[in-house]
Coordinates of C-alpha atoms and ligand atoms in Angstrom, one line a residue:
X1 CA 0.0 0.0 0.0
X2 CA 1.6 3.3 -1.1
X3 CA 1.8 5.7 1.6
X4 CA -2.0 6.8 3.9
X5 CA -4.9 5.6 1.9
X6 CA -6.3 8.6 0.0
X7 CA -9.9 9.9 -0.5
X8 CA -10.9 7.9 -3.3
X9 CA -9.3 4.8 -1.7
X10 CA -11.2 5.3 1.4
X11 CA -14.5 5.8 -0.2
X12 CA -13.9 2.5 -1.6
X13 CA -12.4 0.8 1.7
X14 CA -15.4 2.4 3.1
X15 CA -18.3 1.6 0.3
X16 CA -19.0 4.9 0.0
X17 CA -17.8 5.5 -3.6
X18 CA -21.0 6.0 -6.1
X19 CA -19.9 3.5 -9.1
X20 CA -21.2 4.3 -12.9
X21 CA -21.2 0.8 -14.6
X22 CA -21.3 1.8 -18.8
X23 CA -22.9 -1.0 -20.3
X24 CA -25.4 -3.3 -18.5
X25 CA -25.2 -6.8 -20.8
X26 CA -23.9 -10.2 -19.7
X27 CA -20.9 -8.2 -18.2
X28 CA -22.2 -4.9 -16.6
X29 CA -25.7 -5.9 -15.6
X30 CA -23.8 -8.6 -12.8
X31 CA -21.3 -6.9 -11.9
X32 CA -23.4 -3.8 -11.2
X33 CA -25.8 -6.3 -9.2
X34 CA -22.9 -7.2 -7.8
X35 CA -21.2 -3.7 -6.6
X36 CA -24.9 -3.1 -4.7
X37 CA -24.8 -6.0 -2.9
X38 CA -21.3 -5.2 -1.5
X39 CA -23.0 -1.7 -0.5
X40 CA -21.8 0.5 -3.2
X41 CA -24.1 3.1 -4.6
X42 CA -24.6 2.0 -8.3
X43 CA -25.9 3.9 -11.5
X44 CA -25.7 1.9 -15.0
X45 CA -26.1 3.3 -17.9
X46 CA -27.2 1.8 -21.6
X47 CA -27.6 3.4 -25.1
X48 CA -30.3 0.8 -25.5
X49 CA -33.6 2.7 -24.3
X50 CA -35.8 -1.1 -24.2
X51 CA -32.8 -3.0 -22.3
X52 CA -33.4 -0.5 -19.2
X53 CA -36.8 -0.3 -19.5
X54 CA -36.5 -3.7 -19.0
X55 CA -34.6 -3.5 -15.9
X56 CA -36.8 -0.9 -15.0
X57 CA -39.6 -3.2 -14.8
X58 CA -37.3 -5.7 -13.2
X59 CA -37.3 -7.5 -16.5
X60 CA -33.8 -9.5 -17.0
X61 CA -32.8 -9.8 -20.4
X62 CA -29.4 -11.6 -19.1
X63 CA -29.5 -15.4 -19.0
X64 CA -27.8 -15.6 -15.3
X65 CA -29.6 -12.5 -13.7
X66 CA -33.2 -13.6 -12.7
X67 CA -36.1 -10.9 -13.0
X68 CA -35.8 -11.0 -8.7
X69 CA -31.6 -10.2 -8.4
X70 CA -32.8 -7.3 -10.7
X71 CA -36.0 -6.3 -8.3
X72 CA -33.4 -6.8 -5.3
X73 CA -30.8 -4.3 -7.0
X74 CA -33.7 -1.6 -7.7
X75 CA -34.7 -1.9 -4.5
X76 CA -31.1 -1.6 -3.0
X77 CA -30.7 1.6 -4.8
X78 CA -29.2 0.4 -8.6
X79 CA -30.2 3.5 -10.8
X80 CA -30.4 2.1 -14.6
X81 CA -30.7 4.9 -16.8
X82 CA -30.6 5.6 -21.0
X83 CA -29.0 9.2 -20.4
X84 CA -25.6 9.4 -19.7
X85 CA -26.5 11.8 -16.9
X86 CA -27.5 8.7 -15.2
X87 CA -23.5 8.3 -14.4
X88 CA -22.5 11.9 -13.8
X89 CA -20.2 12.5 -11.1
X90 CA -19.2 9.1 -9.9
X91 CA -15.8 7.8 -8.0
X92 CA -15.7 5.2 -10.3
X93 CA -16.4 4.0 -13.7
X94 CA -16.4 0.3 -15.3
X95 CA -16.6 0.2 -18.7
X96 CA -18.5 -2.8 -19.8
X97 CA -19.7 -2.7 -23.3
X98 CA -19.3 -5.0 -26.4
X99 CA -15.9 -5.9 -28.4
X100 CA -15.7 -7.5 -31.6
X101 CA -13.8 -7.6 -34.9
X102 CA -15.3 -5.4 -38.3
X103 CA -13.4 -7.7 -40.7
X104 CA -9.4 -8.0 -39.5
X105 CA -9.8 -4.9 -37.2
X106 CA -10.7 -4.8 -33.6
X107 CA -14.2 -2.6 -33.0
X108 CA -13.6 -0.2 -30.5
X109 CA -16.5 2.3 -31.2
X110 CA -18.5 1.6 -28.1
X111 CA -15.4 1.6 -26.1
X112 CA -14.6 4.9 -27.6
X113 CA -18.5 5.9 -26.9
X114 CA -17.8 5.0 -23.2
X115 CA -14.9 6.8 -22.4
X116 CA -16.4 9.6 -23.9
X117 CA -19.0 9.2 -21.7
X118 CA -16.7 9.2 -18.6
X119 CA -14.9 12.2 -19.9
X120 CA -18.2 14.0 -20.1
X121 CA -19.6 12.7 -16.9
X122 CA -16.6 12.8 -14.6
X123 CA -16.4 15.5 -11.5
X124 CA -13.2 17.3 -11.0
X125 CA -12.1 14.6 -8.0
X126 CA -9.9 11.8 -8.1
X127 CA -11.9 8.8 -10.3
X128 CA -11.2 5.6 -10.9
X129 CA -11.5 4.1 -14.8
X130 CA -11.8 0.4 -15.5
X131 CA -11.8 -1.4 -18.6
X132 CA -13.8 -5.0 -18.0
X133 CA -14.5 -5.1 -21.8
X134 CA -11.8 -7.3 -23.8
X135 CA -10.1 -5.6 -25.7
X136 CA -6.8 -6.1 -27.5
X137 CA -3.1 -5.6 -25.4
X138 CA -2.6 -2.3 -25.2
X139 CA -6.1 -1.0 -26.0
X140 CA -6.6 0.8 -22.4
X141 CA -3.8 2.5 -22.9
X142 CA -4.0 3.7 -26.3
X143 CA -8.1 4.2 -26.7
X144 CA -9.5 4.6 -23.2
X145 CA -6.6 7.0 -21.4
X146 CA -6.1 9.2 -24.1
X147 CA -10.5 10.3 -24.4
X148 CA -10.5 9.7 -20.2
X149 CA -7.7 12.1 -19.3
X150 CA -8.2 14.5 -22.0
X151 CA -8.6 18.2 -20.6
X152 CA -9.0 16.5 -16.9
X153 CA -6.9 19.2 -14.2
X154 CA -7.2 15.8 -11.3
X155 CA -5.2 12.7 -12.3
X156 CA -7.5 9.8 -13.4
X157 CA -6.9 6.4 -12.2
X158 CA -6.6 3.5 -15.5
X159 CA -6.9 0.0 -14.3
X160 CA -8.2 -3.0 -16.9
X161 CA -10.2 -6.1 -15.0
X162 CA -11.2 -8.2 -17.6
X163 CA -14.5 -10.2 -17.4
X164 CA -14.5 -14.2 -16.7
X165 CA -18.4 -14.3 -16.2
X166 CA -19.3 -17.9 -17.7
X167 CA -22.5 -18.1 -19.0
X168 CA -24.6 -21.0 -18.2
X169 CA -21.7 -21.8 -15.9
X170 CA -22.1 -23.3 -12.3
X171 CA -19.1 -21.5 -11.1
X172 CA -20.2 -18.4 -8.3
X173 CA -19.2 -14.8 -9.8
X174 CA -17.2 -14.7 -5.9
X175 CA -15.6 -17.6 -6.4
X176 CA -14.0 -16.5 -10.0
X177 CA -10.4 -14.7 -9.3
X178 CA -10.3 -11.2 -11.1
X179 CA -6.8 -9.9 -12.4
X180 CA -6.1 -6.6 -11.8
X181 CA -4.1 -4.6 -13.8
X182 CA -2.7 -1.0 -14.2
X183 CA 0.4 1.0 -14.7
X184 CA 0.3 2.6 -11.4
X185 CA 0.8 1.4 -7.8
X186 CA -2.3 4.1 -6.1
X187 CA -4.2 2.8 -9.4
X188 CA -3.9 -0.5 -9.2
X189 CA -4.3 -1.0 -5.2
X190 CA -7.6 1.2 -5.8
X191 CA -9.0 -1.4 -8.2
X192 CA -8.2 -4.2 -5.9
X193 CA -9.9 -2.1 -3.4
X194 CA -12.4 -2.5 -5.4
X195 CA -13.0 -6.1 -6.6
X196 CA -11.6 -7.5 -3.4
X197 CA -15.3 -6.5 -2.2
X198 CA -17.1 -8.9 -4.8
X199 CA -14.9 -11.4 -5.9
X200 CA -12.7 -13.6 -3.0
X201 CA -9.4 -13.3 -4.8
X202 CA -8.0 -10.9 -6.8
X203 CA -4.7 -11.0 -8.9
X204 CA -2.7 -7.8 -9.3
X205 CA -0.9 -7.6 -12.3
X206 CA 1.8 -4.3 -13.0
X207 CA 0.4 -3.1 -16.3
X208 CA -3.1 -2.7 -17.8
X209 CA -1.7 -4.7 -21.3
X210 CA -0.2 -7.7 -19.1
X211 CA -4.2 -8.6 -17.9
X212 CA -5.2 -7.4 -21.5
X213 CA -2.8 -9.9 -22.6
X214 CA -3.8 -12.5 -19.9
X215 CA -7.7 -12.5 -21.3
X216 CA -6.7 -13.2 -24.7
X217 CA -4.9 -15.9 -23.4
X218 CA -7.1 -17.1 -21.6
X219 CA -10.1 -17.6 -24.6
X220 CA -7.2 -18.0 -27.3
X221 CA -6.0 -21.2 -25.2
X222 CA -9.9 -23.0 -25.5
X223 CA -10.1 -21.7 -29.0
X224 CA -7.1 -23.2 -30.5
X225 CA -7.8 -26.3 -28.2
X226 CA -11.1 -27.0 -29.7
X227 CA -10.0 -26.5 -33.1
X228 CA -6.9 -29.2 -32.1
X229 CA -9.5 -31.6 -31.7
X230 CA -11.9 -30.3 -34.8
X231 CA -9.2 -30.9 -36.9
X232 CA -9.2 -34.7 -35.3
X233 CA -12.2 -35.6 -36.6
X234 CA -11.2 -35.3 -40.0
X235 CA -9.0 -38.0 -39.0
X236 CA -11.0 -39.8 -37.3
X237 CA -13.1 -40.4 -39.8
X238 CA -10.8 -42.4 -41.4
X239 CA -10.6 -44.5 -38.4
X240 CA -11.9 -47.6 -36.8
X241 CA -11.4 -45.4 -33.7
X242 CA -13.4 -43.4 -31.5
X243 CA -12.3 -39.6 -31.4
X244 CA -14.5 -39.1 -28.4
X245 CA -13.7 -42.1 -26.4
X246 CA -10.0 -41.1 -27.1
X247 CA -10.6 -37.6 -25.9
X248 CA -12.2 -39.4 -22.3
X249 CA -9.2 -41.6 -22.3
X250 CA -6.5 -38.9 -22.7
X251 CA -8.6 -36.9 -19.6
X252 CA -7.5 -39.8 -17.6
X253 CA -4.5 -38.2 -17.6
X254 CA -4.2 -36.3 -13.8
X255 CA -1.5 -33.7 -15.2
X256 CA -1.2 -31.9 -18.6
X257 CA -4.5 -32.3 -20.1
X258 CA -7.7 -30.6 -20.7
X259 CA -10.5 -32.1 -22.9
X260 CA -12.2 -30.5 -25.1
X261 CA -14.5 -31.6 -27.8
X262 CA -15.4 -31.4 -31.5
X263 CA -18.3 -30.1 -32.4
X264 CA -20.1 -27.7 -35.3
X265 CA -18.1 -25.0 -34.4
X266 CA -17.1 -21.7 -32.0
X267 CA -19.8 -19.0 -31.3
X268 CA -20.2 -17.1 -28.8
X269 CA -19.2 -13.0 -28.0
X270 CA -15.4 -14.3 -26.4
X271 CA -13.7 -17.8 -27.6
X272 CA -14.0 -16.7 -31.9
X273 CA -13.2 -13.0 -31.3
X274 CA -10.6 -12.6 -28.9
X275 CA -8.1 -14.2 -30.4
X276 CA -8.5 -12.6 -33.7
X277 CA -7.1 -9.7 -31.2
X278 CA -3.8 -11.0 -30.8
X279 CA -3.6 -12.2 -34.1
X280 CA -4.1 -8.1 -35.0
X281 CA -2.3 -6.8 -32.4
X282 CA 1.1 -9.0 -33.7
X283 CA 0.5 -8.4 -37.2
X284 CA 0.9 -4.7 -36.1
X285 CA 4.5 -5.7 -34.7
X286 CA 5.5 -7.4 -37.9
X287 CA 4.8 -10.8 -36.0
X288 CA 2.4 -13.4 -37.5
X289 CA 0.3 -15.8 -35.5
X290 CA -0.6 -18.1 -37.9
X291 CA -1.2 -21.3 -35.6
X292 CA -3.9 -18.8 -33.9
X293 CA -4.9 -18.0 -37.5
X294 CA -5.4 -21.4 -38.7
X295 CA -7.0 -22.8 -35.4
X296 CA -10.1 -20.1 -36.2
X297 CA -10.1 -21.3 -39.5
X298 CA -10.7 -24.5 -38.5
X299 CA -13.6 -23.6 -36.4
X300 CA -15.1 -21.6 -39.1
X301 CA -15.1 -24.2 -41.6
X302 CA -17.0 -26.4 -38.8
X303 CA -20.4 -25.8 -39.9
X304 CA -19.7 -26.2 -43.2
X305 CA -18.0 -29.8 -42.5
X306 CA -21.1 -30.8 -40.5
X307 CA -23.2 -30.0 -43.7
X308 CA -20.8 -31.8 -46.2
X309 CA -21.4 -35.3 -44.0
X310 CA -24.7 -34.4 -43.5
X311 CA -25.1 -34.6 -46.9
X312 CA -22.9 -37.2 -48.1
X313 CA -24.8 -39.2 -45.3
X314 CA -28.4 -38.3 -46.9
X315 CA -27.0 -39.4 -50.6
X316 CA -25.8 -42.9 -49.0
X317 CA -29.5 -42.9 -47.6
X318 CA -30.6 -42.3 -51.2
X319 CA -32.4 -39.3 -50.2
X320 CA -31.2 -36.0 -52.0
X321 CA -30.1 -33.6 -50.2
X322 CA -32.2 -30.8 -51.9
X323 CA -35.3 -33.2 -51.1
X324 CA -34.5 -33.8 -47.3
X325 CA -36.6 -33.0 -44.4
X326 CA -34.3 -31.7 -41.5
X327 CA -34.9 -31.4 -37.7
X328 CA -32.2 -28.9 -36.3
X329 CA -31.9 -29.3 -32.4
X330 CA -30.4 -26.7 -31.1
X331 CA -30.1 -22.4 -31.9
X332 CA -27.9 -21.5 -29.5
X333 CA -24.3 -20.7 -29.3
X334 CA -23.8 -23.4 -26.2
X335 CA -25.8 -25.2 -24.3
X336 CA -28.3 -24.1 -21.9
X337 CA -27.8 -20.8 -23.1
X338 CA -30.1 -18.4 -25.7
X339 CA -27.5 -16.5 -26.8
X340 CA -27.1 -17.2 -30.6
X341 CA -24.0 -14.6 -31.0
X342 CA -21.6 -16.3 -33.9
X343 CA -23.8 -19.4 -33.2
X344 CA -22.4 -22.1 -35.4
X345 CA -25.6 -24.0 -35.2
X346 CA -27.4 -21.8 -37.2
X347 CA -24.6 -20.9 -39.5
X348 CA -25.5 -25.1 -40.2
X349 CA -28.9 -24.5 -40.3
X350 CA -28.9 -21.6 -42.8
X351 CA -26.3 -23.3 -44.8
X352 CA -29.2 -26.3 -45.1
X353 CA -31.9 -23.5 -45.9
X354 CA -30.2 -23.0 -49.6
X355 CA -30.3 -26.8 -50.1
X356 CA -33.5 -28.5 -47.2
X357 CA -36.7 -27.9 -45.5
X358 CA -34.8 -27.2 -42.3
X359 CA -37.2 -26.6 -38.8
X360 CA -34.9 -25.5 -36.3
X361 CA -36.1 -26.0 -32.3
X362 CA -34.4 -24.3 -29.5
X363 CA -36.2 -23.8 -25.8
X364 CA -33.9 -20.8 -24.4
X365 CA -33.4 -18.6 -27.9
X366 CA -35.8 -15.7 -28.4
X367 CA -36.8 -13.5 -31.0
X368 CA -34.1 -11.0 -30.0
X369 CA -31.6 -14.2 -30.8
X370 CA -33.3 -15.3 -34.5
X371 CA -35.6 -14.1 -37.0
X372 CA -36.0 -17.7 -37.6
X373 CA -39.2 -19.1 -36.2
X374 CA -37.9 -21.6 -33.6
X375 CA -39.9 -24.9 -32.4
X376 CA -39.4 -25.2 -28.2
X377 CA -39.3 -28.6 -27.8
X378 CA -38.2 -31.9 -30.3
X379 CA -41.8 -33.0 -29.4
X380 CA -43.4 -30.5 -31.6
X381 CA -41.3 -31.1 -34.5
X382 CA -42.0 -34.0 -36.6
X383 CA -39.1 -35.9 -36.2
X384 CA -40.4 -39.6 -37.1
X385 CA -40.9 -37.6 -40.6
X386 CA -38.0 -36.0 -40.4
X387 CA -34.9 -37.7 -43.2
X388 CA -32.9 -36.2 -40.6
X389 CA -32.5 -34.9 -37.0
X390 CA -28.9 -32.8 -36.5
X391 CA -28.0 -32.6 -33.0
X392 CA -26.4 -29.5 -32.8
X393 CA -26.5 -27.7 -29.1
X394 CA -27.2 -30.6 -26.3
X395 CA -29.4 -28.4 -24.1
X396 CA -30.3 -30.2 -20.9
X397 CA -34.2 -29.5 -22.1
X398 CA -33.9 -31.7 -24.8
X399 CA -35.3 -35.6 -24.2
X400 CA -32.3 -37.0 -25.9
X401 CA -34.2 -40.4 -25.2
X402 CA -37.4 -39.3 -26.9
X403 CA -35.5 -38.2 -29.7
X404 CA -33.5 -41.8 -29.8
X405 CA -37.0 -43.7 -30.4
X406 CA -39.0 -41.4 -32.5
X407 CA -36.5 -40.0 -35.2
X408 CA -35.5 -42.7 -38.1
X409 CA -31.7 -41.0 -38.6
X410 CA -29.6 -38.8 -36.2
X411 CA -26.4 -37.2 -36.6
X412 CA -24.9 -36.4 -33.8
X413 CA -22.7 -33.1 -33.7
X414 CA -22.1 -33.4 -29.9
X415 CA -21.8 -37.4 -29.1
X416 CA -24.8 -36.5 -26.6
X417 CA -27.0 -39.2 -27.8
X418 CA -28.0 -41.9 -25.7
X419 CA -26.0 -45.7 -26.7
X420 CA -29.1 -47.6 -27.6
X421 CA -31.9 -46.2 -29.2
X422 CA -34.5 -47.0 -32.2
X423 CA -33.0 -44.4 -34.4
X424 CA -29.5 -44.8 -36.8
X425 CA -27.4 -42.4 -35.0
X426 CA -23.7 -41.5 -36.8
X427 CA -21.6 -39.5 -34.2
X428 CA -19.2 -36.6 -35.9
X429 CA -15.7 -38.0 -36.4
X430 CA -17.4 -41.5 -37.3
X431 CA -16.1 -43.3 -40.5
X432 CA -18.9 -42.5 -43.2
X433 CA -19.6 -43.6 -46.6
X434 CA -16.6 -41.0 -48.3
X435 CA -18.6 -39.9 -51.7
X436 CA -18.3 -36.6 -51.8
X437 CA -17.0 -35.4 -48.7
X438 CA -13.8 -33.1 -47.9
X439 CA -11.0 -34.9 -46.5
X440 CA -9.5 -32.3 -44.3
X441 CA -11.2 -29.0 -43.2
X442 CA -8.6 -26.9 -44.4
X443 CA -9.0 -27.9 -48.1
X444 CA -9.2 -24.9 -50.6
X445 CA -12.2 -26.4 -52.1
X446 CA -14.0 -25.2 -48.2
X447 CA -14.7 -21.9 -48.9
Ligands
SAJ501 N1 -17.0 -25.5 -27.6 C1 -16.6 -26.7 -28.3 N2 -15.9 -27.6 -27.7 C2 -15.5 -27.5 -26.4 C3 -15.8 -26.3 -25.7 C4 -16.6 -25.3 -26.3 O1 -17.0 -26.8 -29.5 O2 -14.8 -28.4 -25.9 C5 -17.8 -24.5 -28.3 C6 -19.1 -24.2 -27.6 O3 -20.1 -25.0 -28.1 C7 -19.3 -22.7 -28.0 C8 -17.9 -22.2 -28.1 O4 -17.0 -23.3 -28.2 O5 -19.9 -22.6 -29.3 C9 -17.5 -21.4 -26.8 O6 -17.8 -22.2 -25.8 P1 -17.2 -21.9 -24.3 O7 -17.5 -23.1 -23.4 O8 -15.9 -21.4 -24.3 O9 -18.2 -20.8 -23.8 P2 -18.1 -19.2 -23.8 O10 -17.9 -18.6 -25.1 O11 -19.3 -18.7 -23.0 O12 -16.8 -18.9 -23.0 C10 -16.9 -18.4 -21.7 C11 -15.6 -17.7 -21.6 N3 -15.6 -16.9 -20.5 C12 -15.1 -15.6 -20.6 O13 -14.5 -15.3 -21.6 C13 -15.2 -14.7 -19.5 C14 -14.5 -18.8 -21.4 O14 -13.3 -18.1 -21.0 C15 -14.9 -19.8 -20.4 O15 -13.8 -20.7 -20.2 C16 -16.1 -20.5 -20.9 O16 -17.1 -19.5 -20.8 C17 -16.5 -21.7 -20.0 O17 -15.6 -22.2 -19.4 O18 -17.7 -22.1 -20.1

């Protein structure tokens, strides 16, 4: 601790300091639920007018906030509000809106937008910034500090926590380590105030781009680990063994391994974008990460691999392909979720559209998630008449059994199916009949 606490730091130590949260999604609307119940005053603010209206009404829009955490923030004080007057003045600011790639580059904009807003919003005393989006090594630095600091007289304080939450995860937001970083001592022991009163353990690290860095990691580690075993299943395929059983057995394994498992692809708003991140971030140094490169190649080619055998399967059935009557289970990007951000499931499902009569059911996606009109359970689509059911997102909703006796042929994109069953059911990564299919996912001829 560097020398007698100061104001700021005592209004946190003390849960006095008023905390603007900019953003209130998957990332800002817990954490902001999570500031009031440590006993922090809390305003949010959203550019989205029906999103607070929402909250407003005690309404949760997020899949792991229920309608009564909401109620219980409200009535604890949380102030969401559309204007960005709703955050005016505060000790501290968390920045929590979206990231993503427009082509190869990183978008920024709402980043920029919100450090705009805490330049416009700010009071003269000492604040405290902090970056929980993910955003590319050295982004806080570069975008936030420059908009944040611009024309301030009192010093503002920079730090970057980025977000672990883990949707449709069983893991307690206290019980998930935060890492802390920021290029000053009084900046960084502030933000570690400041965690240390939601989360159980915090990890300090000495620069904002070192926990920048250790985010990308983080999802950059799972992505290129489920494209390892992606890539497998072209392999596997010309096999007598079992990718998945092999994937089990190497788990066995006490030290050095973590399975993961093919399937139709990456979605989601972390594991497909953040990597692309450091990918930008070292062309810009001249380096080149092409085994980062590649792995997101693989994954992106996944849907279209789990069309190609889907396919080739239906032509071995003598049912062509352009004739077939599918049965998609599954919308979402993962399961028990109803986010459909960069869902591969129904990149696979519009990729059948040009070429089947494709019904897709889902039980947690809403309209915000798909245009598409969605069955909500396999028992309302007609799967006995169905030339094929594609599992493709093994929600815990879905009677995997039911499905097992009524549908005549299953392919199975997640090996969730149960071992004996009416139906023919070919697991991804089994040997199939190898008409017309592409031998390896990075072929040219995938486009
Ligand atoms: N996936 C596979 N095979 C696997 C694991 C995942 O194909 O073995 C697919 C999923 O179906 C999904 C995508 O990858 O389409 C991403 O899945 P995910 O389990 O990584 O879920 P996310 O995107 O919600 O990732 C979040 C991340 N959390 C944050 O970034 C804060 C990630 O770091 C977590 O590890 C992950 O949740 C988790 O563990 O569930």
């Amino acid at each position: 601790m560097s020398g007698s606490i100061d104001e700021l730091h005592r209004r946190l130590a003390d849960r006095e300091a008023d905390i603007g949260v900019i953003g209130l999604g998957y990332v800002g609307l817990p954490l902001a639920l999570e500031f009031i119940e440590a006993g922090f005053d809390v305003a949010g603010f959203d550019i989205d007018l029906g999103r607070v209206d929402r909250l407003l009404h005690a309404d949760s829009y997020v899949d792991d906030v229920s309608d009564g955490a909401v109620q219980e923030g409200l009535d604890a004080g949380f102030t969401p509000g559309a204007e960005p007057k709703t955050v005016a003045d505060c000790d501290v600011y968390v920045i929590a809106v979206p990231t993503g790639m427009n082509g190869d580059e990183p978008r920024m904009d709402a980043v920029e937008a919100a450090a705009e807003t805490v330049a416009e919003q700010s009071g003269p005393r000492e604040t405290l910034v902090v970056v929980s989006s993910t955003v590319y090594p050295g982004a806080t630095r570069e975008v936030v500090t420059p908009i944040v600091t611009d024309g301030r007289d009192t010093p503002i304080r920079l730090a970057m926590v980025p977000e672990r939450l883990n949707p449709g995860g069983d893991v307690a937001f206290e019980e998930i380590p935060l890492v802390v970083g920021a290029d000053t001592d009084i900046a960084r022991e502030a933000a570690v105030e400041l965690f240390d009163a939601v989360v159980t353990d915090t990890h300090p690290v000495n620069s904002t781009e070192t926990a920048e860095l250790a985010k990308t990691l983080e999802n950059t580690y799972r992505m290129v680990n489920i494209a390892l075993v992606n890539e497998l299943v072209t392999l596997a395929e010309g096999l007598e063994g079992d990718v998945w059983d092999a994937i089990d057995a190497a788990a066995t394994k006490p030290f050095g391994f973590q399975p993961f498992y093919p399937g139709p692809g990456v979605g989601g708003h972390c594991i497909p974008i953040d990597p692309q991140f450091l990918a930008w971030r070292a062309d810009q140094f001249g380096g080149e990460l092409s085994f980062v490169r590649d792995a997101h190649r693989v994954n992106e080619q996944m849907p279209e691999l789990v069309v190609d055998r889907l396919e080739t399967m239906l032509s071995a059935r003598g049912i062509p392909p352009d004739d077939a009557v599918v049965v998609a289970l599954g919308a979402a990007y993962k399961p028990n979720v109803g986010d459909t951000r960069n869902s591969p499931a129904l990149r696979v499902a519009d990729r059948l559209d040009d070429r089947a009569q494709v019904s897709v059911v889902d039980p947690h996606v809403d309209a915000e998630g798909t245009a598409r009109r969605l069955l909500r359970s396999p028992e309302e689509a007609d799967l006995a008449g169905a030339d094929a059911v594609v599992l493709l997102v093994d929600h815990d909703a879905f009677d995997l059994e039911y499905v097992g006796e009524t549908a005549e042929f299953v392919f199975d994109t997640r090996n969730a199916m149960p071992d004996d069953c009416n139906a023919d059911v070919v697991t991804l990564g089994e040997v199939i009949e190898r008409s017309s299919w592409k031998p390896n996912v990075l072929s040219p001829t995938v486009d």
